Coordinates of N, CA, C and O in Angstrom, one line a residue:
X1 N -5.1 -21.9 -10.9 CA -6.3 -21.2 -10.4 C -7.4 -21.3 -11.4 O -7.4 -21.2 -12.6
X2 N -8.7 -21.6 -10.5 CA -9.5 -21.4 -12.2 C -9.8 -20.2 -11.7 O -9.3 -19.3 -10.9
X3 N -11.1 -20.5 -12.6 CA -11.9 -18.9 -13.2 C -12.5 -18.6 -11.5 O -12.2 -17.7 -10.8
X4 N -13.2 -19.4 -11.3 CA -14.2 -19.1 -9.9 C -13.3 -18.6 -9.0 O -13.6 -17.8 -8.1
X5 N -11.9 -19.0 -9.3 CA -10.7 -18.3 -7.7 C -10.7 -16.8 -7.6 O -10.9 -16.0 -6.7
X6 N -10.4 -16.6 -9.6 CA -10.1 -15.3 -9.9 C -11.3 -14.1 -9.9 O -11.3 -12.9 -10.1
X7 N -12.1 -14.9 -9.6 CA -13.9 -14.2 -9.8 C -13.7 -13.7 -8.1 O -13.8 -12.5 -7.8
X8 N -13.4 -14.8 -7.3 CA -13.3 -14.5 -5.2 C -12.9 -13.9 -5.1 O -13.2 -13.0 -4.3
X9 N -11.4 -13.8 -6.0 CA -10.4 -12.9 -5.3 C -10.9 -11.8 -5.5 O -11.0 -11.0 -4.5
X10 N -11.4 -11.3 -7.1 CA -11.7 -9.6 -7.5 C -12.5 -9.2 -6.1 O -12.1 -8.4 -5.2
X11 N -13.8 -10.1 -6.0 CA -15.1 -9.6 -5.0 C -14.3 -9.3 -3.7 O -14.5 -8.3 -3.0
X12 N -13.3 -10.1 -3.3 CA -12.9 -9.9 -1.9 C -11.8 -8.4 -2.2 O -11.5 -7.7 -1.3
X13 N -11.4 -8.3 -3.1 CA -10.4 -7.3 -2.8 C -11.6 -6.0 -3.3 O -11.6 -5.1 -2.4
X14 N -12.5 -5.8 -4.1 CA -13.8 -4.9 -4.5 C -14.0 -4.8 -3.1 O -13.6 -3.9 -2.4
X15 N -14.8 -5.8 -2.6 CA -15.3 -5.8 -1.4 C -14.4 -5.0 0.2 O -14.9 -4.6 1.2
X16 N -12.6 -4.9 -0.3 CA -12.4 -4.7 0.8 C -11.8 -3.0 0.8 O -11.4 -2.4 1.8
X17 N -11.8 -2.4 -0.3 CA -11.9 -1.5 -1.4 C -13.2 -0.6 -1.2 O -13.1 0.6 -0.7
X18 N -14.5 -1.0 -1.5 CA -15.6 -0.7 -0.7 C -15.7 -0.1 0.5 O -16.0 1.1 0.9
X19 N -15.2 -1.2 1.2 CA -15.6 -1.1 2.8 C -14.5 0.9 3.1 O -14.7 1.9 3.7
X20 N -13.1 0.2 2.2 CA -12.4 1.3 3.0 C -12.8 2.8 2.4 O -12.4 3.8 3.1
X21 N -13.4 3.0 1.3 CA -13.8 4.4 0.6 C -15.2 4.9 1.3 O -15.6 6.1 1.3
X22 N -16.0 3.6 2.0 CA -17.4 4.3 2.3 C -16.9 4.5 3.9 O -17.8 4.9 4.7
X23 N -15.4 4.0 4.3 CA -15.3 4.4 6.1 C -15.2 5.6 5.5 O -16.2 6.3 5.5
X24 N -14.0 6.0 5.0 CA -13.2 7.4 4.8 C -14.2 8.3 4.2 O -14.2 9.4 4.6
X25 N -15.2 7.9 3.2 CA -16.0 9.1 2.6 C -16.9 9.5 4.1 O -17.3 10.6 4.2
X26 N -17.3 8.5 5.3 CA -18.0 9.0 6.1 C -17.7 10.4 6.9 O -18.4 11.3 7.5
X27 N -16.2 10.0 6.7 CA -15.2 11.0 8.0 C -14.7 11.7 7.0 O -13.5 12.0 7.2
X28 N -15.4 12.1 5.8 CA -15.2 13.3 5.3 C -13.2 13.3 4.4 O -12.7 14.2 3.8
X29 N -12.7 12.3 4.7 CA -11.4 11.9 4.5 C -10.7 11.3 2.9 O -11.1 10.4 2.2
X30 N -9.9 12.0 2.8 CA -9.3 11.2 1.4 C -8.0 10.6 1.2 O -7.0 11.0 1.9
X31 N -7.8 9.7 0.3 CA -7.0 9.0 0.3 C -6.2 8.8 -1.0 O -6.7 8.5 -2.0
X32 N -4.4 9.1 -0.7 CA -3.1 8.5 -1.6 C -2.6 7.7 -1.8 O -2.0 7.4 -0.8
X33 N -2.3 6.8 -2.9 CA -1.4 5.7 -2.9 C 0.0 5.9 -3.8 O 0.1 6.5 -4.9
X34 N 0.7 5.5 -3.1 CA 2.0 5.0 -2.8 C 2.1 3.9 -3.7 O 1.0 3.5 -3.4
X35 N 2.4 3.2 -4.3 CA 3.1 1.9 -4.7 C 4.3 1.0 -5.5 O 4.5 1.2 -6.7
X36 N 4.9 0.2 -4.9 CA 5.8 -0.3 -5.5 C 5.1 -1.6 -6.3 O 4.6 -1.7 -7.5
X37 N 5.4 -2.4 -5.4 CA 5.9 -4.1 -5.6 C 4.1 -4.2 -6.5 O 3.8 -4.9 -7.5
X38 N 3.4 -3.3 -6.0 CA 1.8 -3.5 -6.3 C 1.3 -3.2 -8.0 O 0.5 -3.7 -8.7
X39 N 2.4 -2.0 -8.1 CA 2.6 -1.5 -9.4 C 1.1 -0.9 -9.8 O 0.8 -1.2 -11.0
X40 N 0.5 -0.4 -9.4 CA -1.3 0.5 -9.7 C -2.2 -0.4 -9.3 O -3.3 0.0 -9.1
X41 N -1.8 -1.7 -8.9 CA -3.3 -2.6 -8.7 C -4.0 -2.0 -7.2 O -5.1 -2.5 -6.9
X42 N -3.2 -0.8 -6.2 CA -4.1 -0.6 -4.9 C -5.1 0.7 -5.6 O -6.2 1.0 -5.2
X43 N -4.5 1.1 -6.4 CA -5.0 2.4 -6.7 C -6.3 2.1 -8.2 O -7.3 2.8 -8.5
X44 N -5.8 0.6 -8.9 CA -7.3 0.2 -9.5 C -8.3 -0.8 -8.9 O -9.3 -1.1 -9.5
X45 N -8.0 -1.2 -7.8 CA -8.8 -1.7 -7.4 C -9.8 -1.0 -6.6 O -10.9 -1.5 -6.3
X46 N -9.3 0.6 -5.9 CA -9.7 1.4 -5.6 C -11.0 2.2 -6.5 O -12.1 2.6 -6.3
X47 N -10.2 2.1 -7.5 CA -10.9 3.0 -8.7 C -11.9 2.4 -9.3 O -12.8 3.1 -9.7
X48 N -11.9 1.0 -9.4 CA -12.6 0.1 -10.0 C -14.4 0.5 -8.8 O -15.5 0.2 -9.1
X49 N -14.0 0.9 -7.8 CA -15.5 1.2 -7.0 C -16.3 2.4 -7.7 O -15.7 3.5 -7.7
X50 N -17.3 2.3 -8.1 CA -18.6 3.7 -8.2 C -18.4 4.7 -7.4 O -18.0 4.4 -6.3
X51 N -18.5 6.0 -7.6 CA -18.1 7.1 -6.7 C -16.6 7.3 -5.8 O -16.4 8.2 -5.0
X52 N -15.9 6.3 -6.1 CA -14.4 6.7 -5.7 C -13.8 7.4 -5.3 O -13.1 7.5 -4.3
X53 N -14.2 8.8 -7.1 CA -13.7 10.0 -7.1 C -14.0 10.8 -5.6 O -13.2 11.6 -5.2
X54 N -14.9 10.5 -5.1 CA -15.0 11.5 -3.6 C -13.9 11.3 -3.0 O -13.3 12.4 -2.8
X55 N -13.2 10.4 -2.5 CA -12.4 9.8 -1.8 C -10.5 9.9 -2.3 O -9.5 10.5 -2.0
X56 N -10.8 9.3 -3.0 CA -9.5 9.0 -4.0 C -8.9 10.3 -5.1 O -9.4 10.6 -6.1
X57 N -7.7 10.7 -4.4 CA -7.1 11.9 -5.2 C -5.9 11.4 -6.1 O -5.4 12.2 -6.8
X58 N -5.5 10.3 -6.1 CA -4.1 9.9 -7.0 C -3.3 9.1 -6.4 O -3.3 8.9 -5.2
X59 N -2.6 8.8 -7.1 CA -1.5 7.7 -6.8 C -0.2 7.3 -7.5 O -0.1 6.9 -8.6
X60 N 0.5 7.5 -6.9 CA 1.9 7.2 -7.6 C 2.5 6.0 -7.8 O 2.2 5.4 -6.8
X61 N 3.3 5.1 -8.4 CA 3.5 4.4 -8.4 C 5.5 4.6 -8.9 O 6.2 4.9 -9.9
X62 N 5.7 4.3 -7.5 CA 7.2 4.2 -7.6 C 7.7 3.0 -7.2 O 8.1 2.5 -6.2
X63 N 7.7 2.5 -9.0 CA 8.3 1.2 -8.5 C 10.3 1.5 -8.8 O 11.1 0.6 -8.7
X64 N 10.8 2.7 -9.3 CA 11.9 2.4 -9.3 C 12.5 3.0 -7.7 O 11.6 3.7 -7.1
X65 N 13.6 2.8 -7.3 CA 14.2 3.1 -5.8 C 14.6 4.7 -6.0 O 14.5 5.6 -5.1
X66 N 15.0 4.9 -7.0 CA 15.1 6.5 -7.0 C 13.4 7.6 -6.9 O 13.1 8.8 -6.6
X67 N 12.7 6.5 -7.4 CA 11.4 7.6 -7.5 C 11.0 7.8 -6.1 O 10.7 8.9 -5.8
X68 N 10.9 6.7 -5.2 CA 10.9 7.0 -4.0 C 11.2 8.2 -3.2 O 10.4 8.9 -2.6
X69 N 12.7 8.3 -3.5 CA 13.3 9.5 -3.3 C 12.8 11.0 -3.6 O 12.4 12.0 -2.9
X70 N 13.1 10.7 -4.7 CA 12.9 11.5 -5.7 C 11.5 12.2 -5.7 O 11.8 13.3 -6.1
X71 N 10.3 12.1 -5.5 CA 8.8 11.9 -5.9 C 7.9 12.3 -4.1 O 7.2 13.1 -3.7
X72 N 8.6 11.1 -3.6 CA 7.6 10.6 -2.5 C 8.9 10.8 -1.2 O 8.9 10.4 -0.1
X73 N 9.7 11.4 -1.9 CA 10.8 12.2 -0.2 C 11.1 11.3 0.7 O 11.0 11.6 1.8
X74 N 11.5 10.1 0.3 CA 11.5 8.8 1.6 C 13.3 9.2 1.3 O 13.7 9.3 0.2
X75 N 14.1 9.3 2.4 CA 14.6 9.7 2.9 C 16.0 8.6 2.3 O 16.2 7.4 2.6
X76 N 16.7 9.4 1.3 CA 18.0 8.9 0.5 C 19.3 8.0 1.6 O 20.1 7.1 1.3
X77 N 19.2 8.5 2.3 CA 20.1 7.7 3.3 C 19.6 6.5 3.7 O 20.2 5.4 3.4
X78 N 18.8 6.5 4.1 CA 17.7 5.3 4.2 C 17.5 4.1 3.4 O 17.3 2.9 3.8
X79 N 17.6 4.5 2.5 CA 17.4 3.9 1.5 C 18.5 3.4 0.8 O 18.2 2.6 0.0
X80 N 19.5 3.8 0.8 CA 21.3 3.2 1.1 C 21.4 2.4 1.7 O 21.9 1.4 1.2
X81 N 21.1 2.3 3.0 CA 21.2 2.0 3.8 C 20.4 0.2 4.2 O 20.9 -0.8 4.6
X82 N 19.2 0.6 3.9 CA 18.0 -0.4 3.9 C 17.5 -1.0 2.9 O 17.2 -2.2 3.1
X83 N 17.2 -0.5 1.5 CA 16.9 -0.4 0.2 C 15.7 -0.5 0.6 O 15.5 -0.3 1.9
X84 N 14.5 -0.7 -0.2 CA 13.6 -0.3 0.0 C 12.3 -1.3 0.0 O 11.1 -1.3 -0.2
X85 N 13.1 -2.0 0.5 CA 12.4 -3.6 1.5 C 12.2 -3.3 2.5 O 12.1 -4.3 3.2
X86 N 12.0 -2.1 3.2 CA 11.9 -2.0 4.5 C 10.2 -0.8 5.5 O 9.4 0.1 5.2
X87 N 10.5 -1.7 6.8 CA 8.9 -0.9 6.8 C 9.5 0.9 7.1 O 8.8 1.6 6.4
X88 N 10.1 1.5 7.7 CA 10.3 2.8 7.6 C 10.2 3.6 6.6 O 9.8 4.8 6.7
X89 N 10.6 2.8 4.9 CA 10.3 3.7 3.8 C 9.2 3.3 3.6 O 8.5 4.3 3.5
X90 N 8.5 2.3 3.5 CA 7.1 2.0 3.5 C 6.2 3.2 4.6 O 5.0 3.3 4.6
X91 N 7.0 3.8 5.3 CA 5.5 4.7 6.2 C 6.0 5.9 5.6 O 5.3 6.8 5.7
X92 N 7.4 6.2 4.9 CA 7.9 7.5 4.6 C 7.3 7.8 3.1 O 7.2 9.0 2.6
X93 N 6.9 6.6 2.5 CA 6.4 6.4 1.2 C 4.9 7.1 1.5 O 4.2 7.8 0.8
X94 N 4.5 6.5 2.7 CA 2.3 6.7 2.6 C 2.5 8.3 3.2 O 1.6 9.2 3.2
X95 N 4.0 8.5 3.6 CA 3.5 10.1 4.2 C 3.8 11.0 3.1 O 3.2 12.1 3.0
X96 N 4.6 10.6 2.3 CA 5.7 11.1 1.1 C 3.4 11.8 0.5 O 2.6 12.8 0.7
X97 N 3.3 10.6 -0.1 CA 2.2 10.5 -1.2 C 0.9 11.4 -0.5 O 0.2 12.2 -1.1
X98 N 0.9 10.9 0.9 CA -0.5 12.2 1.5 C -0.1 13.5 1.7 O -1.0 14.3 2.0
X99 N 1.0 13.9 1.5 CA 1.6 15.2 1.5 C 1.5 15.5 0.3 O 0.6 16.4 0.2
X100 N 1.9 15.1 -0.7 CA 2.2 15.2 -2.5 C 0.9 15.6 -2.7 O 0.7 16.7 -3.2
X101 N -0.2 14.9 -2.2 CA -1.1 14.9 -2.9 C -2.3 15.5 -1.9 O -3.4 15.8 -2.5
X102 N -2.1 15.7 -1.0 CA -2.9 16.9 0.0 C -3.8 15.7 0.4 O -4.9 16.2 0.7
X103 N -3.8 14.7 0.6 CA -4.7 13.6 1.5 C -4.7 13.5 2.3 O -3.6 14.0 2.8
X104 N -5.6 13.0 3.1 CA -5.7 12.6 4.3 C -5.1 11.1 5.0 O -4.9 10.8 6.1
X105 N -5.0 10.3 3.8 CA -4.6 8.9 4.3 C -4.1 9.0 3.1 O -4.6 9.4 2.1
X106 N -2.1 8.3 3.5 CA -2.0 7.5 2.7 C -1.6 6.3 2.6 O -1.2 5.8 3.6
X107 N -1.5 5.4 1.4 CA -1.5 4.5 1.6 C -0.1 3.8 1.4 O 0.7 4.7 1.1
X108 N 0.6 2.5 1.4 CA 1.6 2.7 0.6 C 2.4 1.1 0.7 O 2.3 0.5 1.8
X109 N 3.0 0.5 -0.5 CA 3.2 -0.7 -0.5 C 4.7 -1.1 -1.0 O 5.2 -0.6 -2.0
X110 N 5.4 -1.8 -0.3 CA 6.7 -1.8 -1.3 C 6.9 -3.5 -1.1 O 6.0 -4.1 -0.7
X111 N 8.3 -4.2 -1.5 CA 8.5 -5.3 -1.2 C 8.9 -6.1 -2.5 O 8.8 -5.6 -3.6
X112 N 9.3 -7.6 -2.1 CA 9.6 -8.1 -3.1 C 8.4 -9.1 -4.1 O 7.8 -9.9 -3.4
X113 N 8.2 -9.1 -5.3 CA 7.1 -9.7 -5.9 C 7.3 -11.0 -5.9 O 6.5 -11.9 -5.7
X114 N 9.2 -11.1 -6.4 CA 9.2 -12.4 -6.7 C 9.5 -12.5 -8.4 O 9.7 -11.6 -9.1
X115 N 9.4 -13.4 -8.6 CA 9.8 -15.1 -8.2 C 11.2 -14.9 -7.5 O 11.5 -15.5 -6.5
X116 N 11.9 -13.8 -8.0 CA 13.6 -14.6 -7.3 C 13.6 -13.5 -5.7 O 13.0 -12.4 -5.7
X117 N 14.4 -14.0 -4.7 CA 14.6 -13.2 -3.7 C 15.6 -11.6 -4.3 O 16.2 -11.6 -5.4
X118 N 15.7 -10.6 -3.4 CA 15.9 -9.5 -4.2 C 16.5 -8.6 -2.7 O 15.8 -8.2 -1.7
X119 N 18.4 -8.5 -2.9 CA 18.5 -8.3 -1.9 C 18.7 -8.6 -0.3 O 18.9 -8.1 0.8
X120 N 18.6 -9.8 -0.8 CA 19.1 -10.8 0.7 C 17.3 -10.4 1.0 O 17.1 -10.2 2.2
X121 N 16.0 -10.2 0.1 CA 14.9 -10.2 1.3 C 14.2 -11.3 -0.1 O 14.3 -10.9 -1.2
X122 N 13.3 -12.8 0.4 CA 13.4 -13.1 0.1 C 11.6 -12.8 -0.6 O 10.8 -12.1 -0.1
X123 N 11.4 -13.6 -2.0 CA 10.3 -13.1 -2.6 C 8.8 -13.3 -1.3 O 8.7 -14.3 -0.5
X124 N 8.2 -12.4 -1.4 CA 6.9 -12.5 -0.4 C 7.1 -11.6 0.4 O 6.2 -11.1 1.1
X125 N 8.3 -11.2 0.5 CA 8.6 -10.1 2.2 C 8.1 -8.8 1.4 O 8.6 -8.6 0.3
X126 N 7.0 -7.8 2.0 CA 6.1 -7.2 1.5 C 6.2 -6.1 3.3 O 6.6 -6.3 4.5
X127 N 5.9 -5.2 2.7 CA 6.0 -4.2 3.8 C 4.9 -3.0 3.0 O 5.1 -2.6 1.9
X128 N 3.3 -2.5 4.3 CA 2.7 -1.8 3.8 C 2.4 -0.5 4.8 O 2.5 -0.7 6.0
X129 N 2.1 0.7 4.2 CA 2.0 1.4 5.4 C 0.7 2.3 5.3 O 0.1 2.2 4.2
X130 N 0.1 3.0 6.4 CA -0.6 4.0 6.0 C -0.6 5.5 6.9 O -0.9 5.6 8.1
X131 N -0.4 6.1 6.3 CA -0.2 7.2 7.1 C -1.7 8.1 7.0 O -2.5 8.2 6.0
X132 N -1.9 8.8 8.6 CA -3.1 9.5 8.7 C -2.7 10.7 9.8 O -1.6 10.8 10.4
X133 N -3.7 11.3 9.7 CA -3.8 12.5 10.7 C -3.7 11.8 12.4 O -3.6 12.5 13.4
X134 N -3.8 10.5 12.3 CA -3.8 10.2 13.9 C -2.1 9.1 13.9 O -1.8 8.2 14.7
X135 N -1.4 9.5 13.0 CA -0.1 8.7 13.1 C -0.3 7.5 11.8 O -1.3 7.1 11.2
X136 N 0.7 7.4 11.8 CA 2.0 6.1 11.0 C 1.7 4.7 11.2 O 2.1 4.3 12.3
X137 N 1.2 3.9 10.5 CA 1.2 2.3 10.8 C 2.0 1.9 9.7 O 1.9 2.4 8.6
X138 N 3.0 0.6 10.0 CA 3.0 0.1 9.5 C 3.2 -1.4 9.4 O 3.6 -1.8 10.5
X139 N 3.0 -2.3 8.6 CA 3.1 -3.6 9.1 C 3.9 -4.8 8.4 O 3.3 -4.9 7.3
X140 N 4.5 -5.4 8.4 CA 5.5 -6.4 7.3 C 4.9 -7.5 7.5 O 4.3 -7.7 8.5
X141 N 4.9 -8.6 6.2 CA 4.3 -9.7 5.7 C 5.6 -10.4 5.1 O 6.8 -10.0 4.8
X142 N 4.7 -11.8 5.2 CA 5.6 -13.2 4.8 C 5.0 -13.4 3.9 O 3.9 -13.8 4.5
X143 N 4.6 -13.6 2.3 CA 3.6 -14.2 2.2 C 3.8 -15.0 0.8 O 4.6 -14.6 0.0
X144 N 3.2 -16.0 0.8 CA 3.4 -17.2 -0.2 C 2.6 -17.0 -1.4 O 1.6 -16.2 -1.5
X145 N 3.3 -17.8 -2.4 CA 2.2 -17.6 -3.6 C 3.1 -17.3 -4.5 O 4.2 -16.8 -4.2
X146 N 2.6 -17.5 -6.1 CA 3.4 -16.8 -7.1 C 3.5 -15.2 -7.2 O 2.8 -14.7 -6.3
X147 N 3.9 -14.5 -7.7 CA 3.9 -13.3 -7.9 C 2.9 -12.5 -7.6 O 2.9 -11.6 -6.8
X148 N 2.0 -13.0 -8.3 CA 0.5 -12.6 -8.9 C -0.2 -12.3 -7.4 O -0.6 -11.2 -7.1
X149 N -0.2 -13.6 -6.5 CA -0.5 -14.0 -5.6 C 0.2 -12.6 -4.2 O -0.5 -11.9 -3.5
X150 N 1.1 -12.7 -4.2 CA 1.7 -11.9 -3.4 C 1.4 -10.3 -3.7 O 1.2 -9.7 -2.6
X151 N 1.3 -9.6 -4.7 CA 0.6 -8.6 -5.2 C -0.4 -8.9 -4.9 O -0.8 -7.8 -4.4
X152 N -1.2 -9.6 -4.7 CA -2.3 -9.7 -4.1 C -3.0 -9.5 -2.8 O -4.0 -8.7 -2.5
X153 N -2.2 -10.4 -2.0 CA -1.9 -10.2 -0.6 C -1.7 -8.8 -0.2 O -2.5 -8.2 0.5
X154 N -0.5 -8.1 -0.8 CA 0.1 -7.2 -0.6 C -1.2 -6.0 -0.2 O -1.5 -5.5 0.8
X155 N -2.1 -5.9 -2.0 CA -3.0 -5.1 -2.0 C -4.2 -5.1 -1.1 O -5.0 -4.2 -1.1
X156 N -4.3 -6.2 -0.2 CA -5.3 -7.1 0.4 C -4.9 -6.2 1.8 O -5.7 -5.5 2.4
X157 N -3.9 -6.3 2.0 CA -3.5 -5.8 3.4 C -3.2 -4.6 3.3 O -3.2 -4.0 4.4
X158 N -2.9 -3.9 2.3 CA -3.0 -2.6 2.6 C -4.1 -1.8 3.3 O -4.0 -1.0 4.2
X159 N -5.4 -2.6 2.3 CA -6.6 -2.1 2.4 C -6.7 -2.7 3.8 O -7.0 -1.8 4.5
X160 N -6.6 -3.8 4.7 CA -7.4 -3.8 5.7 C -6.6 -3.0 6.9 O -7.1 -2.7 8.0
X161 N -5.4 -2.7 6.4 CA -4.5 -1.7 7.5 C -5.2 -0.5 7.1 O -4.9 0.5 7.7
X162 N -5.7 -0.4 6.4 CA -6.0 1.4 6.8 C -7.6 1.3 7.1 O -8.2 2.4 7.3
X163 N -8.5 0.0 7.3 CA -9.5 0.3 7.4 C -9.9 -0.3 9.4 O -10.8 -0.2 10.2
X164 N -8.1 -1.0 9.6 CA -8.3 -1.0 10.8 C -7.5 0.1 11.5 O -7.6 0.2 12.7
X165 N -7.1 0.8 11.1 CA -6.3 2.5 11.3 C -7.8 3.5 11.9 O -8.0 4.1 13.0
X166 N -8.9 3.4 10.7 CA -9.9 4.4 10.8 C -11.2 3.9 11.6 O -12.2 4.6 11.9
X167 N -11.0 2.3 12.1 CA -11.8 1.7 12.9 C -11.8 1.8 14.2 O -12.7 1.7 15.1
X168 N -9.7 1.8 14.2 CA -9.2 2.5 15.7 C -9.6 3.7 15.9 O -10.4 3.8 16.9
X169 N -9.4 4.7 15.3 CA -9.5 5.9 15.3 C -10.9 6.3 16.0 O -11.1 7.3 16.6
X170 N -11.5 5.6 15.9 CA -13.3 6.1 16.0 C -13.2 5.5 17.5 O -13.6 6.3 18.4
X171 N -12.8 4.5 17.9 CA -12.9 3.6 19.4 C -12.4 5.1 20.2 O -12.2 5.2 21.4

């Protein structure tokens, strides 16, 4: 990658970061993150915008399978059961975090980073959710790329599922 990739990528994920703090600050709304596979990058690239603080109350980052549990209440059977490659703890995770943290939206990312597959799910399989006052989305991804790359993605689609959640919402 050169420099100019890594210069696109920041602006596009800033840019999509932007878009989703000035929907939610319109509708008076705030927002929690959740994260695994992402490890803080939804919650700095969040942060990384001017005036944030209106919007943005915290974020957790559970990247081990117990904190899940443990933290963000995604449901221990479940997670026996599924481990935590899956989209149900991914919506139990964005509800876990908007409860925890009294928000309005949350957000929430789990999945495999990679390089090696993890669990019979192979690296790229990424599962993100967002939970809001009008219901639960969530959505699973395939997605290519090294690590870096897939954290990427990952963070990329969070943000545009919750900014097409609050885009529905208004229709």
């Amino acid at each position: 990658m050169s420099s100019g990739d890594g210069i696109a990528k920041a602006v596009t994920l800033v840019e999509a970061a932007r878009y989703l703090l000035s929907s939610a600050e319109s509708r008076g709304l705030t927002v929690a993150v959740a994260e695994s596979l992402t490890g803080g990058e939804v919650s700095s690239v969040l942060v990384s915008v001017p005036g944030a603080s209106a919007v943005v109350v915290g974020g957790v980052v559970a990247y081990a399978t117990r904190i899940k549990s443990q933290v963000l209440g995604v449901d221990e059977r479940r997670l026996e059961r599924t481990g935590p490659v899956d989209g149900e703890v991914a919506k139990q995770m964005a509800s876990g975090v908007a409860e925890l943290m009294g928000a309005d939206l949350g957000l929430a990312t789990t999945g495999v980073a990679g390089p090696a597959s993890v669990d019979n799910h192979r690296a790229g399989t990424v599962h993100v959710a967002v939970a809001s006052p009008w219901g639960t989305v969530s959505r699973e991804l395939h997605l290519d790329g090294d690590r870096t790359q897939v954290r990427d993605g990952a963070t990329t689609a969070v943000l545009a599922l919750a900014v097409a959640l609050l885009d529905a919402a208004e229709e």
